[in-house]
CSV table of C-alpha atoms in Angstrom, one decimal:
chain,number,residue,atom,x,y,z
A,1,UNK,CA,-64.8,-67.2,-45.8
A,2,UNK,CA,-67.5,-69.7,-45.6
A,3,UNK,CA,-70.4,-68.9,-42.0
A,4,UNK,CA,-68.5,-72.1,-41.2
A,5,UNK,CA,-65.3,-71.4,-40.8
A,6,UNK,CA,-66.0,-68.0,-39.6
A,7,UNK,CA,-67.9,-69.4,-36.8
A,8,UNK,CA,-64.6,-71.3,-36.1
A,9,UNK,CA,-62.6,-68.4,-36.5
A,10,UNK,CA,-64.7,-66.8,-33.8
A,11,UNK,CA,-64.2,-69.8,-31.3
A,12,UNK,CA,-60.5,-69.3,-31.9
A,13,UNK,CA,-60.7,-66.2,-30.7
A,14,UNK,CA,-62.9,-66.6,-27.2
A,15,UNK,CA,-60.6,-69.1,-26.0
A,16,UNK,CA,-56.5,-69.7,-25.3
A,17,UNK,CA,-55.1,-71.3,-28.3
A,18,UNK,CA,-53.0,-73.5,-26.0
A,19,UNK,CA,-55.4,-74.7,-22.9
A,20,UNK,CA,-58.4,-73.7,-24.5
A,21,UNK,CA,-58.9,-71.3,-21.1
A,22,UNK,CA,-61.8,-68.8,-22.0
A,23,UNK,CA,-62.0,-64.8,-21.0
A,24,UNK,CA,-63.0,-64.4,-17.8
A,25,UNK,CA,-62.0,-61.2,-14.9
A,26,UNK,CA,-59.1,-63.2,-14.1
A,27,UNK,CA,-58.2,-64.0,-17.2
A,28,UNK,CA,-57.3,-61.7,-20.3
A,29,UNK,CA,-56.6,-63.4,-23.7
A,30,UNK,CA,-53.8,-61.6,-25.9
A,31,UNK,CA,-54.1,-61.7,-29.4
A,32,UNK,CA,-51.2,-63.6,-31.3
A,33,UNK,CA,-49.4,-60.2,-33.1
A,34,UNK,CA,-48.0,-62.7,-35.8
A,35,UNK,CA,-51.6,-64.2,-37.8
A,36,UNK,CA,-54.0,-61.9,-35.5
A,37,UNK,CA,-56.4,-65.3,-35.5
A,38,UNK,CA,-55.7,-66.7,-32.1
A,39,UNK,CA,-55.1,-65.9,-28.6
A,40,UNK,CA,-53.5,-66.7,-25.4
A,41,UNK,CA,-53.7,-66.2,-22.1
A,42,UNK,CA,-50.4,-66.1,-20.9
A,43,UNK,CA,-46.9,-66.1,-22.2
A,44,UNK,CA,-46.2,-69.8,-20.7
A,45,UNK,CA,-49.2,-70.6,-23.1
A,46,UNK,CA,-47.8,-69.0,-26.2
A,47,UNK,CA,-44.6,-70.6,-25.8
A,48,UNK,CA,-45.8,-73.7,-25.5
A,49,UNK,CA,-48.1,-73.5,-28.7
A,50,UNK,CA,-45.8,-72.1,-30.9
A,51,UNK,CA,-44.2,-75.8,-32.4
A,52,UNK,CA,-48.2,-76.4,-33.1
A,53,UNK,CA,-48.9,-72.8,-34.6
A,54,UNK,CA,-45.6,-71.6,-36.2
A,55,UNK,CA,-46.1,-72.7,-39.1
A,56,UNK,CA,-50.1,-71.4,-39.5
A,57,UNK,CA,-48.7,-68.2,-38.3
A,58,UNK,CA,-46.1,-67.4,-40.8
A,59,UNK,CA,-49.3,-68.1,-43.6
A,60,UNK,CA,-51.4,-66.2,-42.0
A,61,UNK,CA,-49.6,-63.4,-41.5
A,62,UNK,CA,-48.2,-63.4,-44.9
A,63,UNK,CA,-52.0,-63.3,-46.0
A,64,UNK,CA,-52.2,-60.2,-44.1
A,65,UNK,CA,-49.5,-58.3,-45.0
A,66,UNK,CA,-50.4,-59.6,-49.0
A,67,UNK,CA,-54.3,-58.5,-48.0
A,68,UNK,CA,-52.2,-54.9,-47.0
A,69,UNK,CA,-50.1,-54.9,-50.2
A,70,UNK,CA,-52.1,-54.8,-52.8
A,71,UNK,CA,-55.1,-52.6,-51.4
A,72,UNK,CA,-55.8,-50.1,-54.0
A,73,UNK,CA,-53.6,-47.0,-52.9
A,74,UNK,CA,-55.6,-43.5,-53.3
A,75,UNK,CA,-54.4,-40.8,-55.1
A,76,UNK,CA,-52.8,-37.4,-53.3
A,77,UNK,CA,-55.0,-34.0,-53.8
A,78,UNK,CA,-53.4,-31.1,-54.1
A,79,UNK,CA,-54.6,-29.3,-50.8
A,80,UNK,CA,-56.1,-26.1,-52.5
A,81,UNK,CA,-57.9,-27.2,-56.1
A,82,UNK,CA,-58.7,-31.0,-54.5
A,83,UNK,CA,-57.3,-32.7,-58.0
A,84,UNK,CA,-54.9,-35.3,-57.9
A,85,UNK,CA,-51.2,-34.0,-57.9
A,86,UNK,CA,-49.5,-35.0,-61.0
A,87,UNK,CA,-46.8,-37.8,-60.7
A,88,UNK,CA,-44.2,-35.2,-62.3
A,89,UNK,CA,-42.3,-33.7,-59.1
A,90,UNK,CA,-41.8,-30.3,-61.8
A,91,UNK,CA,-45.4,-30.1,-62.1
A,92,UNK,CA,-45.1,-29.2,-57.9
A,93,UNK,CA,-44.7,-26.8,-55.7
A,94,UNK,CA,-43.4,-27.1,-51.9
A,95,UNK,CA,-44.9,-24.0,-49.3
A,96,UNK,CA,-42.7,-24.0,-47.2
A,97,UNK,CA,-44.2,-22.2,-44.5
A,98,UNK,CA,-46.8,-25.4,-43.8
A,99,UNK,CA,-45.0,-28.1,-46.1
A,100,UNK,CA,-47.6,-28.3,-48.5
A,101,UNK,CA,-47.3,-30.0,-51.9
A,102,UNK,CA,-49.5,-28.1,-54.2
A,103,UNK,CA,-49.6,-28.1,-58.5
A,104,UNK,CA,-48.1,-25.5,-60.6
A,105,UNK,CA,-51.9,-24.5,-61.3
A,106,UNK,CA,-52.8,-23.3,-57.9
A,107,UNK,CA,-49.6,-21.5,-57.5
A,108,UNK,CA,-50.2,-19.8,-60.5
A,109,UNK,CA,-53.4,-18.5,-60.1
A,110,UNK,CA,-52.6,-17.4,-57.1
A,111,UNK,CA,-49.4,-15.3,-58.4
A,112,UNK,CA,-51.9,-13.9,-61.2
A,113,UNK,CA,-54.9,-13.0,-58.5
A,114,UNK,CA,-51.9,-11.4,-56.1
A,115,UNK,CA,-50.4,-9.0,-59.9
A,116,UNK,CA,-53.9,-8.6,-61.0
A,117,UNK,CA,-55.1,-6.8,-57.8
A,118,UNK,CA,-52.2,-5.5,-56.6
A,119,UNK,CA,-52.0,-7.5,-53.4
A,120,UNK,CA,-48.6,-8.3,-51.2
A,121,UNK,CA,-47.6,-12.1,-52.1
A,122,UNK,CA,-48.7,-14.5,-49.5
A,123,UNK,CA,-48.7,-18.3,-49.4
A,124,UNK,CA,-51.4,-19.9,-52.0
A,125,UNK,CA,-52.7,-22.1,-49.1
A,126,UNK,CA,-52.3,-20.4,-45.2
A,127,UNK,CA,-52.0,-17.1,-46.4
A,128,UNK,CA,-48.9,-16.3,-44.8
A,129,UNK,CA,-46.8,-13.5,-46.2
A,130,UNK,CA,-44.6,-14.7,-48.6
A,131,UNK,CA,-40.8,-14.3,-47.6
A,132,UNK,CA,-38.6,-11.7,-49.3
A,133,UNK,CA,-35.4,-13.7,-49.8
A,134,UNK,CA,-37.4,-17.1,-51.1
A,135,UNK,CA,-34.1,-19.4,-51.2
A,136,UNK,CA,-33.4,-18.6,-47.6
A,137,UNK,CA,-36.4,-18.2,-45.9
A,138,UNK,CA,-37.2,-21.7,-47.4
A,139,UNK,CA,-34.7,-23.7,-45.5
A,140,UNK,CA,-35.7,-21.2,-42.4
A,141,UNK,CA,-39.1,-22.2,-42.3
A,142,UNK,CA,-38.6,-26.0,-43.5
A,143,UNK,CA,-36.5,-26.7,-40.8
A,144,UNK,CA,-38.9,-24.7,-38.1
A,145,UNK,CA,-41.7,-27.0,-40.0
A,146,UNK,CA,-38.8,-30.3,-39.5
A,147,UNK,CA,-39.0,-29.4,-35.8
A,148,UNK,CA,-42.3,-29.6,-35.5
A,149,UNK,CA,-42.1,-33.1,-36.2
A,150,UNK,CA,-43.7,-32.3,-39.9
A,151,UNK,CA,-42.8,-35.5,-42.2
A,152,UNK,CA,-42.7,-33.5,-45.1
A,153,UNK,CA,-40.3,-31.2,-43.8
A,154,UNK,CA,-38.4,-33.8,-42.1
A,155,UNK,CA,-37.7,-35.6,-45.6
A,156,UNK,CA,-37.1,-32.6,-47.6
A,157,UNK,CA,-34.4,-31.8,-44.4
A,158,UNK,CA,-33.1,-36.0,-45.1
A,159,UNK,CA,-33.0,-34.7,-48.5
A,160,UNK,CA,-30.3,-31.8,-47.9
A,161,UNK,CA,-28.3,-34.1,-45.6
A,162,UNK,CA,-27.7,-36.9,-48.4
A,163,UNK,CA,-27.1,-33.7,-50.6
A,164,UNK,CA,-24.2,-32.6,-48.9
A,165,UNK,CA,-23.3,-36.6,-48.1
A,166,UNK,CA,-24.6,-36.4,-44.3
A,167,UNK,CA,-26.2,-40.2,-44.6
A,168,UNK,CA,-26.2,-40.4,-40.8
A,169,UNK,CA,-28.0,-36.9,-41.0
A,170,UNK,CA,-30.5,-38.3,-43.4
A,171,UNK,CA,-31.0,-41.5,-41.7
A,172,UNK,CA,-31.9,-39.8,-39.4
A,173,UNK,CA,-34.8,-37.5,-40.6
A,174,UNK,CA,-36.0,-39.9,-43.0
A,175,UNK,CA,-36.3,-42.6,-40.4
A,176,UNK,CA,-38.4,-39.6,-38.0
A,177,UNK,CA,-40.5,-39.2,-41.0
A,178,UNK,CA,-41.3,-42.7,-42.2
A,179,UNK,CA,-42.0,-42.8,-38.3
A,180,UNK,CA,-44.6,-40.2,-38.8
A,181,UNK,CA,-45.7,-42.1,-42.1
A,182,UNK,CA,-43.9,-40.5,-44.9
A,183,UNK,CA,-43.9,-42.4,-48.3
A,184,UNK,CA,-41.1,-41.3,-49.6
A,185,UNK,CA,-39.1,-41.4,-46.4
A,186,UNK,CA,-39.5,-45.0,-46.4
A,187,UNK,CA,-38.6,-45.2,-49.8
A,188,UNK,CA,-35.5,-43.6,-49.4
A,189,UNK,CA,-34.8,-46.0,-46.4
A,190,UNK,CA,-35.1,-48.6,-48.7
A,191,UNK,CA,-32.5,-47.5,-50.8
A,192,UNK,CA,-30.2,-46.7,-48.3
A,193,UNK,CA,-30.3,-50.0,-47.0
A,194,UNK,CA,-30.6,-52.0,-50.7
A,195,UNK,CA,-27.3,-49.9,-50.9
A,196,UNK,CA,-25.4,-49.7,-47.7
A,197,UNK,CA,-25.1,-46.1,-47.8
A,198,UNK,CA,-24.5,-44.4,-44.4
A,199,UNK,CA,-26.3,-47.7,-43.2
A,200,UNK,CA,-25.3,-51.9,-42.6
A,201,UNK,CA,-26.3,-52.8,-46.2
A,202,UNK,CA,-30.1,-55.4,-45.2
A,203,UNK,CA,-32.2,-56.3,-48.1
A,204,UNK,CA,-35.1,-57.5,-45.8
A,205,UNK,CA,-35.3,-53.9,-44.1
A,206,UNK,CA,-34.9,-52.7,-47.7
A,207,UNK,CA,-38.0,-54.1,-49.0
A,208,UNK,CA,-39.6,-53.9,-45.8
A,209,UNK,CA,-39.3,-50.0,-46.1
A,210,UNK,CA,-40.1,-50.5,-50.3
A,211,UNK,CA,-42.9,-52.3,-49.0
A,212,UNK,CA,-44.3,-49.6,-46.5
A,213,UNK,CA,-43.8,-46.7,-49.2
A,214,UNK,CA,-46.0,-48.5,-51.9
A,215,UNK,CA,-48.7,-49.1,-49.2
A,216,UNK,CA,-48.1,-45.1,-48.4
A,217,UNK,CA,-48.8,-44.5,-52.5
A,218,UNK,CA,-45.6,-43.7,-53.4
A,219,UNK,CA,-45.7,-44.7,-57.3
A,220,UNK,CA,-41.7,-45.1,-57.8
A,221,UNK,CA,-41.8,-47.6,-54.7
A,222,UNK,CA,-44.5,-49.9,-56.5
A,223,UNK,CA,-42.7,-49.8,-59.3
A,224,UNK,CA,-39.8,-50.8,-58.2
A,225,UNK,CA,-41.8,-53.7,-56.1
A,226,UNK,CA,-43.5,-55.2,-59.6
A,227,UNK,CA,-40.3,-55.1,-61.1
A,228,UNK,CA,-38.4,-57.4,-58.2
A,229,UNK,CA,-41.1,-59.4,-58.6
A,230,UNK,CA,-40.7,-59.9,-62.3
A,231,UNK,CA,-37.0,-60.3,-61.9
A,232,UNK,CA,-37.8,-63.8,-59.5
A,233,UNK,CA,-40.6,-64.8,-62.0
A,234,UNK,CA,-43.7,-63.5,-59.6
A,235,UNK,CA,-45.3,-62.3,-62.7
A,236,UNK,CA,-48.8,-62.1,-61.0
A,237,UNK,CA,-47.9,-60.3,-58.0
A,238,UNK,CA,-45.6,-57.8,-60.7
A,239,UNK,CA,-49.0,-57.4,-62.6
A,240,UNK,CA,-50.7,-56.7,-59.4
A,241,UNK,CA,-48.1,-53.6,-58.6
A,242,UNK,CA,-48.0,-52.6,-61.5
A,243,UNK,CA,-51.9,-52.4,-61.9
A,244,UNK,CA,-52.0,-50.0,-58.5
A,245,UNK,CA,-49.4,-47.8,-60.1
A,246,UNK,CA,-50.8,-47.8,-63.5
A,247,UNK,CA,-54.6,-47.3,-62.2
A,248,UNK,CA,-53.2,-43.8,-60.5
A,249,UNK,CA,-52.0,-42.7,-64.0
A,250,UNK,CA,-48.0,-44.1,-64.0
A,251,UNK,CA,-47.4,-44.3,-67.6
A,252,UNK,CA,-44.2,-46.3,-66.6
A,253,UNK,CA,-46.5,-48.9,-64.7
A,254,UNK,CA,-49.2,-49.0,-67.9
A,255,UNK,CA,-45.8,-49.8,-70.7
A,256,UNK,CA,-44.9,-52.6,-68.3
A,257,UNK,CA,-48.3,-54.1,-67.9
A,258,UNK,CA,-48.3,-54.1,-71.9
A,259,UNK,CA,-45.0,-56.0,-72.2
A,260,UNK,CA,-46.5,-58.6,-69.8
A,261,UNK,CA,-49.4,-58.6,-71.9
A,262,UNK,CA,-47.1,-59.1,-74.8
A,263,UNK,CA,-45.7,-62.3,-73.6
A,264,UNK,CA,-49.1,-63.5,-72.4
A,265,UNK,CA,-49.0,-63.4,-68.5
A,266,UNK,CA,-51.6,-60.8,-68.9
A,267,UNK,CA,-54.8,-60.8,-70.8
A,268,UNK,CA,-56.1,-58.4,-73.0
A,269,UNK,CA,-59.1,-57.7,-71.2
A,270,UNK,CA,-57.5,-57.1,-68.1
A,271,UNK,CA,-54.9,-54.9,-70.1
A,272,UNK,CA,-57.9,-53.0,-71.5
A,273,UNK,CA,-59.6,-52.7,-67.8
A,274,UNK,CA,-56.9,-50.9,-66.8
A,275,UNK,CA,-55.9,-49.0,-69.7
A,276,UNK,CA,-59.5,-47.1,-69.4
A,277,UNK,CA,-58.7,-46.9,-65.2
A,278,UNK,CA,-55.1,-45.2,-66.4
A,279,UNK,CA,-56.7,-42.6,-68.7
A,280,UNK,CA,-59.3,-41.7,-66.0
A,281,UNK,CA,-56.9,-41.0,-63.4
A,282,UNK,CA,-54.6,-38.9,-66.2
A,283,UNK,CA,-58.0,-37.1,-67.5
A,284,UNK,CA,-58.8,-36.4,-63.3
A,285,UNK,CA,-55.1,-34.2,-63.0
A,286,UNK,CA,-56.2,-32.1,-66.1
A,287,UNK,CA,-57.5,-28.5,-65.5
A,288,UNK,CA,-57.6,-24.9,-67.5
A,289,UNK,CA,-55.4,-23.6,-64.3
A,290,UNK,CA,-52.9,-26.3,-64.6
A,291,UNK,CA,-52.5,-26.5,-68.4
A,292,UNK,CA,-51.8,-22.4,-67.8
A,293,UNK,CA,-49.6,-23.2,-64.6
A,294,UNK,CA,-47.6,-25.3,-66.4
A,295,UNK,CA,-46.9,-23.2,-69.5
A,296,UNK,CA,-45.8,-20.6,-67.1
A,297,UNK,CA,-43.1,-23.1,-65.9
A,298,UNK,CA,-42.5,-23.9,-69.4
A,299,UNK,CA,-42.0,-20.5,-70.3
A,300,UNK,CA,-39.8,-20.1,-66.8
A,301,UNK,CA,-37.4,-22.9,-68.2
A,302,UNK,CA,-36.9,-21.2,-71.6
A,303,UNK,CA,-35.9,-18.2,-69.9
A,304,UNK,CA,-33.5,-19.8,-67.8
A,305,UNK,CA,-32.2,-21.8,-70.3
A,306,UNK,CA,-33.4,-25.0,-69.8
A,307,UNK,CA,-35.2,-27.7,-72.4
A,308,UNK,CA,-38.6,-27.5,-71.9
């Protein structure tokens, strides 16, 4: 913004948009919750504006929001070794007892530290004792977490609900937790409403709720965003989500940026640009502690029978 029209923009905002009626004790200008670039001093004013500034509102605010969008999310640290979580959910591990996500590394050492020295198994990161019967003292102390208004808790309880096909139930504590700023709660919102399940089906809620999770840093919800925005020919807002995911190390976001680069919406150099931002934020996960945590699971798997 040039000093000009910032000196503008500053006018704009000591005076009523309408009658051009400035601050004063008597007087107390509201800021327009639309474009947040004008103000009013009363209601009567507002109304009376709005054929004039409807239409500078709506691009405005859609500026905003876009300005909000496409900020650069952060990655999540695990809580204990202050990495970056991995994107794999296996490669995770849920306390209950605060409703912490932590990596498979942390919990590991600490399971090794607890056999090694002979000490009674407590939680890796409050130090809790650890429960005896895990599968049931889980739910016990999620849902004493969930009652404590934790959004963690809360969407691992929405979870259970859409498990046993409660959607009211999970509507419910998913809409708490989004409340509370959960990602992933918002994300399943979306889908719920994209859907129609348990919900009046709404596609604007839907991506309104898509929208909020990417802007939260959930990676499947940005995704899904660049790819809705390819599907309507938006390539370079798709690049854009894709780019966010990509730079936090989604290796689903980075073979999607390549295809665009394939058919030329995307150059090379930007492809390359990212491609070194993508292998930093993988090379930030890696540790000794997780590499050994997740053979562990590896080796758990085998035993149990699964694929590894």
């Amino acid at each position: 913004m040039s000093e000009t029209n910032a000196a503008e923009a500053d006018i704009m905002m000591c005076r009523c948009a309408s009658c051009g009626a400035t601050e004063a004790d008597d007087i107390k200008l509201k800021t327009c919750t639309g474009c947040k670039s004008v103000r009013y001093c009363s209601i009567k004013c507002q109304k009376e504006h709005r054929s004039q500034h409807k239409r500078a509102c709506k691009k405005k605010a859609a500026e905003l929001r876009d300005e909000i969008l496409f900020r650069q999310t952060e990655s999540t640290d695990c809580p204990i070794c202050l990495l970056p979580l991995p994107l794999d959910p296996d490669k995770l591990a849920m306390i209950s007892c605060c409703a912490r996500h932590i990596c498979a590394g942390c919990e590991f050492a600490n399971a090794l530290r607890e056999i090694e020295e002979g000490l009674k198994p407590t939680c890796p990161f409050c130090r809790l004792p650890a429960p005896h019967d895990d599968a049931k003292m889980f739910e016990v102390n999620i849902k004493r977490r969930a009652e404590a208004d934790d959004p963690a808790a809360l969407g691992w309880m929405g979870g259970k609900c859409q498990e046993k096909g409660d959607y009211n139930g999970a509507f419910e504590f998913w809409k708490r937790a989004a409340e509370l700023g959960d990602s992933e709660s918002h994300y399943q919102l979306s889908v719920m409403y994209h859907g129609g399940y348990g919900v009046e089906k709404d596609e604007k809620k839907g991506i309104r709720h898509l929208e909020e999770a990417a802007i939260g840093g959930d990676i499947g919800a940005r995704v899904d965003l660049g790819v809705l925005e390819q599907g309507i020919g938006r390539f370079e807002r798709a690049e854009k989500h894709f780019t966010i995911a990509a730079n936090l190390g989604c290796e689903d976001a980075m073979s999607k940026l390549r295809h665009l680069q394939l058919r030329g919406v995307m150059s090379f150099e930007d492809l390359n640009t990212v491609l070194r931002a993508h292998k930093a934020a993988l090379d930030a996960m890696k540790s000794p502690q997780r590499e050994a945590g997740e053979a562990n699971l590896r080796r758990a798997a085998r035993e149990r029978g699964y694929d590894s």
